[in-house]
Backbone as a chain_set.jsonl record, in Angstrom:
{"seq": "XXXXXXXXXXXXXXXXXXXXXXXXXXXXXXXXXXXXXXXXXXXXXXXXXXXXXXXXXXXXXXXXXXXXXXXXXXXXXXXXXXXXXX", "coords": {"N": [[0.851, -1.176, 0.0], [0.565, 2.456, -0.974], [2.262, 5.441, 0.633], [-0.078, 7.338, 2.327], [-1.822, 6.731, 1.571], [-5.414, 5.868, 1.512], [-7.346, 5.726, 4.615], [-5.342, 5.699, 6.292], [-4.209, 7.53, 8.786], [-3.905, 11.65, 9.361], [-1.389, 12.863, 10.602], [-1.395, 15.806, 12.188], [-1.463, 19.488, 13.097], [-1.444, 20.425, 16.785], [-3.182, 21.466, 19.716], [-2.436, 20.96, 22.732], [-3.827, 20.291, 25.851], [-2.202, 20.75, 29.109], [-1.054, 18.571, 31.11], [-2.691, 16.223, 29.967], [-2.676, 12.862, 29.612], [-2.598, 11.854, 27.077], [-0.634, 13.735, 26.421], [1.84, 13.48, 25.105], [2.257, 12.774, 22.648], [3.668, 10.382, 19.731], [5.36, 11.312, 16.769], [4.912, 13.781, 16.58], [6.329, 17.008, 17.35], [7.317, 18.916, 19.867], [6.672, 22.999, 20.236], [5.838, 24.629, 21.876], [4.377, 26.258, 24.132], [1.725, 27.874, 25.162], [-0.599, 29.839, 27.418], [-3.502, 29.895, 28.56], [-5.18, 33.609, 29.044], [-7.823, 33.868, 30.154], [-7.973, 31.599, 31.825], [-5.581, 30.661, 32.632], [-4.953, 28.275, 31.843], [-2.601, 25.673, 30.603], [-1.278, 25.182, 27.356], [-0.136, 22.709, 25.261], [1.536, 23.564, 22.132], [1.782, 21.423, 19.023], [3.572, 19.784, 16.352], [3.983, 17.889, 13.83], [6.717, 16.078, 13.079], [8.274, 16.235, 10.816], [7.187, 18.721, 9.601], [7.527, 21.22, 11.269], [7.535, 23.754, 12.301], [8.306, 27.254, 13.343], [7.385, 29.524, 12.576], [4.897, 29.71, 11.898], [3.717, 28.099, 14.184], [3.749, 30.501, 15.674], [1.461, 32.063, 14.653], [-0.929, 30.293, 14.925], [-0.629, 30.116, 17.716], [-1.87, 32.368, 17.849], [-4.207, 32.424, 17.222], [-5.295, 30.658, 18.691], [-5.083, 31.792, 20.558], [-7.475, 33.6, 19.81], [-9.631, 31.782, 19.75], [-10.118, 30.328, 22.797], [-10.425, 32.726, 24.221], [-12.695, 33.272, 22.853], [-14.588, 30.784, 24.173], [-14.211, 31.102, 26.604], [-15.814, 33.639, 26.769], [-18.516, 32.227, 25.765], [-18.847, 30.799, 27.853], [-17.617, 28.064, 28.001], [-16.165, 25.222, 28.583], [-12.449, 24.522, 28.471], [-11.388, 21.984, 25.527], [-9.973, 19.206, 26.305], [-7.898, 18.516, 23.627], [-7.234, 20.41, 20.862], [-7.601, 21.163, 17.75], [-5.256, 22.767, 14.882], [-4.878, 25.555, 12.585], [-3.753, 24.968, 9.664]], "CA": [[0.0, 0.0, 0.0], [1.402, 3.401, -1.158], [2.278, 6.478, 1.616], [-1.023, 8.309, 2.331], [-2.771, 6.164, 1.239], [-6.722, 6.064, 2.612], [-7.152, 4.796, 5.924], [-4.23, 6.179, 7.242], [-4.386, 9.196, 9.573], [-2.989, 12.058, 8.866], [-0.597, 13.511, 11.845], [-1.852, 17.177, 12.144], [-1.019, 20.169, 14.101], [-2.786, 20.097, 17.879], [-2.778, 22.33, 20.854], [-2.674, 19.698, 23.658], [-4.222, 21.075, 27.467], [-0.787, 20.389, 29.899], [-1.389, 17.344, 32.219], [-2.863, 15.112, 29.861], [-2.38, 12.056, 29.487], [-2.434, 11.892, 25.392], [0.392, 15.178, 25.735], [3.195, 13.033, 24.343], [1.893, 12.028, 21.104], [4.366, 10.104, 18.586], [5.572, 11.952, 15.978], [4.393, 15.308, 16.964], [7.117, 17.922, 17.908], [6.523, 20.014, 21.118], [6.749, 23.933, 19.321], [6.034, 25.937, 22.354], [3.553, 26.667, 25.493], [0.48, 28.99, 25.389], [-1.316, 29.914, 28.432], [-5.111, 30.913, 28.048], [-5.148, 34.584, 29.658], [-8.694, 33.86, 31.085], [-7.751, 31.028, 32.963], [-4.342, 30.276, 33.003], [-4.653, 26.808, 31.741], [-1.801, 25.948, 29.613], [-1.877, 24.324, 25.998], [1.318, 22.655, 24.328], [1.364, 23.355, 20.448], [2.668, 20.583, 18.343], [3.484, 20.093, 15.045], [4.435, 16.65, 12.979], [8.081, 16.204, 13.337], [8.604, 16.961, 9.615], [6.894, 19.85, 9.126], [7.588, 21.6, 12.481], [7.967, 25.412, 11.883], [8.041, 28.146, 14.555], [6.299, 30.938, 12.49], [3.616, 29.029, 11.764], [3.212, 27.928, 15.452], [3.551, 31.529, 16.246], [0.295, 32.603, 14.06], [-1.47, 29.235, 16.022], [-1.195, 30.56, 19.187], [-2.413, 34.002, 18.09], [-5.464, 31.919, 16.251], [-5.552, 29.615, 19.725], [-5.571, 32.678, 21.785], [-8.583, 33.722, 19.931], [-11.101, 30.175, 20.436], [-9.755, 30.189, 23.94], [-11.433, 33.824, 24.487], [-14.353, 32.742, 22.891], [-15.007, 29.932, 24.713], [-14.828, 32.081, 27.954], [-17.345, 34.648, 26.368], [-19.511, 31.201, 25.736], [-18.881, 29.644, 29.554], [-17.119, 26.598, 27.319], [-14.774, 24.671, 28.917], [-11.443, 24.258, 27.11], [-11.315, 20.781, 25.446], [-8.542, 18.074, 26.352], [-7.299, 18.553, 22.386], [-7.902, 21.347, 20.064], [-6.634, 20.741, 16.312], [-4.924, 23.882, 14.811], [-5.17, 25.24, 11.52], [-2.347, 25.068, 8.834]], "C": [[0.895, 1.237, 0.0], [1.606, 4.421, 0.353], [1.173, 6.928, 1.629], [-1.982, 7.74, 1.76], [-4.403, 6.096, 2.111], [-6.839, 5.146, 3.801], [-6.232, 4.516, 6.879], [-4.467, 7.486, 7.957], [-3.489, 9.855, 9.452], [-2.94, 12.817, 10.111], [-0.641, 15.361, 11.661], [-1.586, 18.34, 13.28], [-1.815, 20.116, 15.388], [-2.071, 20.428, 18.785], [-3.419, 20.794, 21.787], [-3.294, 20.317, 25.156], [-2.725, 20.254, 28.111], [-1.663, 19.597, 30.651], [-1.767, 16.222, 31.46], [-2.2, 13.518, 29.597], [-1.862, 11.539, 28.133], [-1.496, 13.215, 25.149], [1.401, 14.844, 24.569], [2.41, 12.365, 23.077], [3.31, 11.386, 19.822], [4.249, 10.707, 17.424], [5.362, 13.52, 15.865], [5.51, 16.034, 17.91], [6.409, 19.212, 18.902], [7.119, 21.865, 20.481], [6.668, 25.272, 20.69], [4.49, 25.746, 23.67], [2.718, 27.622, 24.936], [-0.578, 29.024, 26.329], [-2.528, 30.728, 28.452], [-5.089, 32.279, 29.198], [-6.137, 34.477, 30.596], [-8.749, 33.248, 32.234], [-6.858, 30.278, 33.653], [-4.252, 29.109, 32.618], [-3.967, 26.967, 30.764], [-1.549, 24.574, 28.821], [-0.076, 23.961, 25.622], [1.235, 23.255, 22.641], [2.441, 22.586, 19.907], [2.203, 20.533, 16.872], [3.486, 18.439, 14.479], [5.707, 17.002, 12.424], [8.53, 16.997, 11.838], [8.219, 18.142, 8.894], [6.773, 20.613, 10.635], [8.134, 23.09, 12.014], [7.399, 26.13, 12.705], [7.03, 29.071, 14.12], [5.055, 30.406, 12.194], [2.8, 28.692, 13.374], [2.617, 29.57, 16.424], [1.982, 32.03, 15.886], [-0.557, 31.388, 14.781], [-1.719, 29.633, 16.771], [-2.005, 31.821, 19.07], [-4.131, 33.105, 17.55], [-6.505, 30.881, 17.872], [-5.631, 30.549, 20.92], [-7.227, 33.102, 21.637], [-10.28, 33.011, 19.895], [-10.884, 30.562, 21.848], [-10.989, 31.604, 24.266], [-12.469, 33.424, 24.225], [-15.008, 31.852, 23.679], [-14.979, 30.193, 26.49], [-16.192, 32.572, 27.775], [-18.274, 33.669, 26.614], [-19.647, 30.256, 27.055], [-18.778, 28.407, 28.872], [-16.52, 26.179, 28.49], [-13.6, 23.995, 27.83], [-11.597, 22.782, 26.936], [-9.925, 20.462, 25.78], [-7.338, 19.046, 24.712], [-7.948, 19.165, 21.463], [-7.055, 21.332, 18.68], [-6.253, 22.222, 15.414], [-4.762, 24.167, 12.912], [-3.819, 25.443, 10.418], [-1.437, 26.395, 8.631]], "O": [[1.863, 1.27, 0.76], [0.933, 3.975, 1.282], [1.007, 7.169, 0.434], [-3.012, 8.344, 1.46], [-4.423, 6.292, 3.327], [-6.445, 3.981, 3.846], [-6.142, 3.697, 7.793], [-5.001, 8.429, 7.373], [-2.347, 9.402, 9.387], [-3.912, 13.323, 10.672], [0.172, 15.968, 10.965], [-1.515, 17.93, 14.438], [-2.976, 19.748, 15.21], [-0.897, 20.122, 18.994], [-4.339, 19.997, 21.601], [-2.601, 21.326, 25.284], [-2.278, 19.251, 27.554], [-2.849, 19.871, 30.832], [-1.399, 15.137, 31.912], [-0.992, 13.416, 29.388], [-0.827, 10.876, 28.062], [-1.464, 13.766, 24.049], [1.717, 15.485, 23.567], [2.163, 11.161, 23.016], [3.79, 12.248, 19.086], [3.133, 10.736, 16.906], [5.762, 14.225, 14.938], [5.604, 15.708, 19.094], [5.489, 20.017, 18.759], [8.332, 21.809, 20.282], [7.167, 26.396, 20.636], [3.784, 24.739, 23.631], [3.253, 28.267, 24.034], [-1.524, 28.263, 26.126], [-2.581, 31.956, 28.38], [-4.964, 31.894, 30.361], [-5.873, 34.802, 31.753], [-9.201, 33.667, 33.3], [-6.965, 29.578, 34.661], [-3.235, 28.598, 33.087], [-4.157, 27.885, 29.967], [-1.563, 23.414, 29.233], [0.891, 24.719, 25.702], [0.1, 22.94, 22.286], [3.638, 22.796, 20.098], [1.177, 20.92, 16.313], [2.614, 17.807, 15.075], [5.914, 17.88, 11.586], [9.02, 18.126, 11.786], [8.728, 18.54, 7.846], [5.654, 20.481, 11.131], [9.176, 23.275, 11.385], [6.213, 25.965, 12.991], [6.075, 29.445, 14.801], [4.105, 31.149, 12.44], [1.63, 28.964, 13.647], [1.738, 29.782, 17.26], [1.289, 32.385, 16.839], [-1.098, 32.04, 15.674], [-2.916, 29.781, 17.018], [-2.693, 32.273, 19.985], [-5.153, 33.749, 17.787], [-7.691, 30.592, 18.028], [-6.102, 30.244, 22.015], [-8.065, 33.082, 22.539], [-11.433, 33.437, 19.966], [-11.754, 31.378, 22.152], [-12.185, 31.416, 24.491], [-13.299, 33.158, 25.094], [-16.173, 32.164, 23.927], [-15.602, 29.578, 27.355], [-17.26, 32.225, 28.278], [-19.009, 33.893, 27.576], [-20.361, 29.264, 27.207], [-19.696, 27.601, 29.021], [-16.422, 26.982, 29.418], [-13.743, 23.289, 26.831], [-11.903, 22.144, 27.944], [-8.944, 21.187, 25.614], [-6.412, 19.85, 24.817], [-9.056, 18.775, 21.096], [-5.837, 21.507, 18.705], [-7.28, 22.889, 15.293], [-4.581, 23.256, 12.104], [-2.953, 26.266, 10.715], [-0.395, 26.335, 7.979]]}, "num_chains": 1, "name": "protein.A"}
């Protein structure tokens, strides 16, 4: 069966919540910390080892600062794992 083929998952960027249990994910490079302002809980951002790029992570957190707010405004609670966008 070729690379990428269907029925394979594809390893994607993902803000992790700190403590869990699923933090360490295989293949996923740790990129950096972001701590939600509202309530201090703090997110890893990871990448997929081969495409691991800081400025990209940097625009993430600014994109992961602004769900996080929202989901104050909305009395959410943050999820476990939040998937980030390219």
């Amino acid at each position: 069966m070729e690379e990428g083929a269907r029925g394979e998952e594809e390893v994607r960027a993902v803000a992790i919540k700190k403590g869990q249990i699923q933090q360490k994910t295989p293949g996923l490079q740790e990129m950096g910390t972001f701590r939600c302002d509202g309530c201090g809980e703090e997110f890893s951002i990871n990448h997929p080892s081969e495409f691991a790029n800081i400025r990209v992570a940097e625009k993430q957190a600014r994109w992961l600062e602004k769900v996080l707010t929202d989901e104050h405004e909305r009395d959410r609670k943050h999820p476990d794992k939040i998937e980030l966008p390219d």
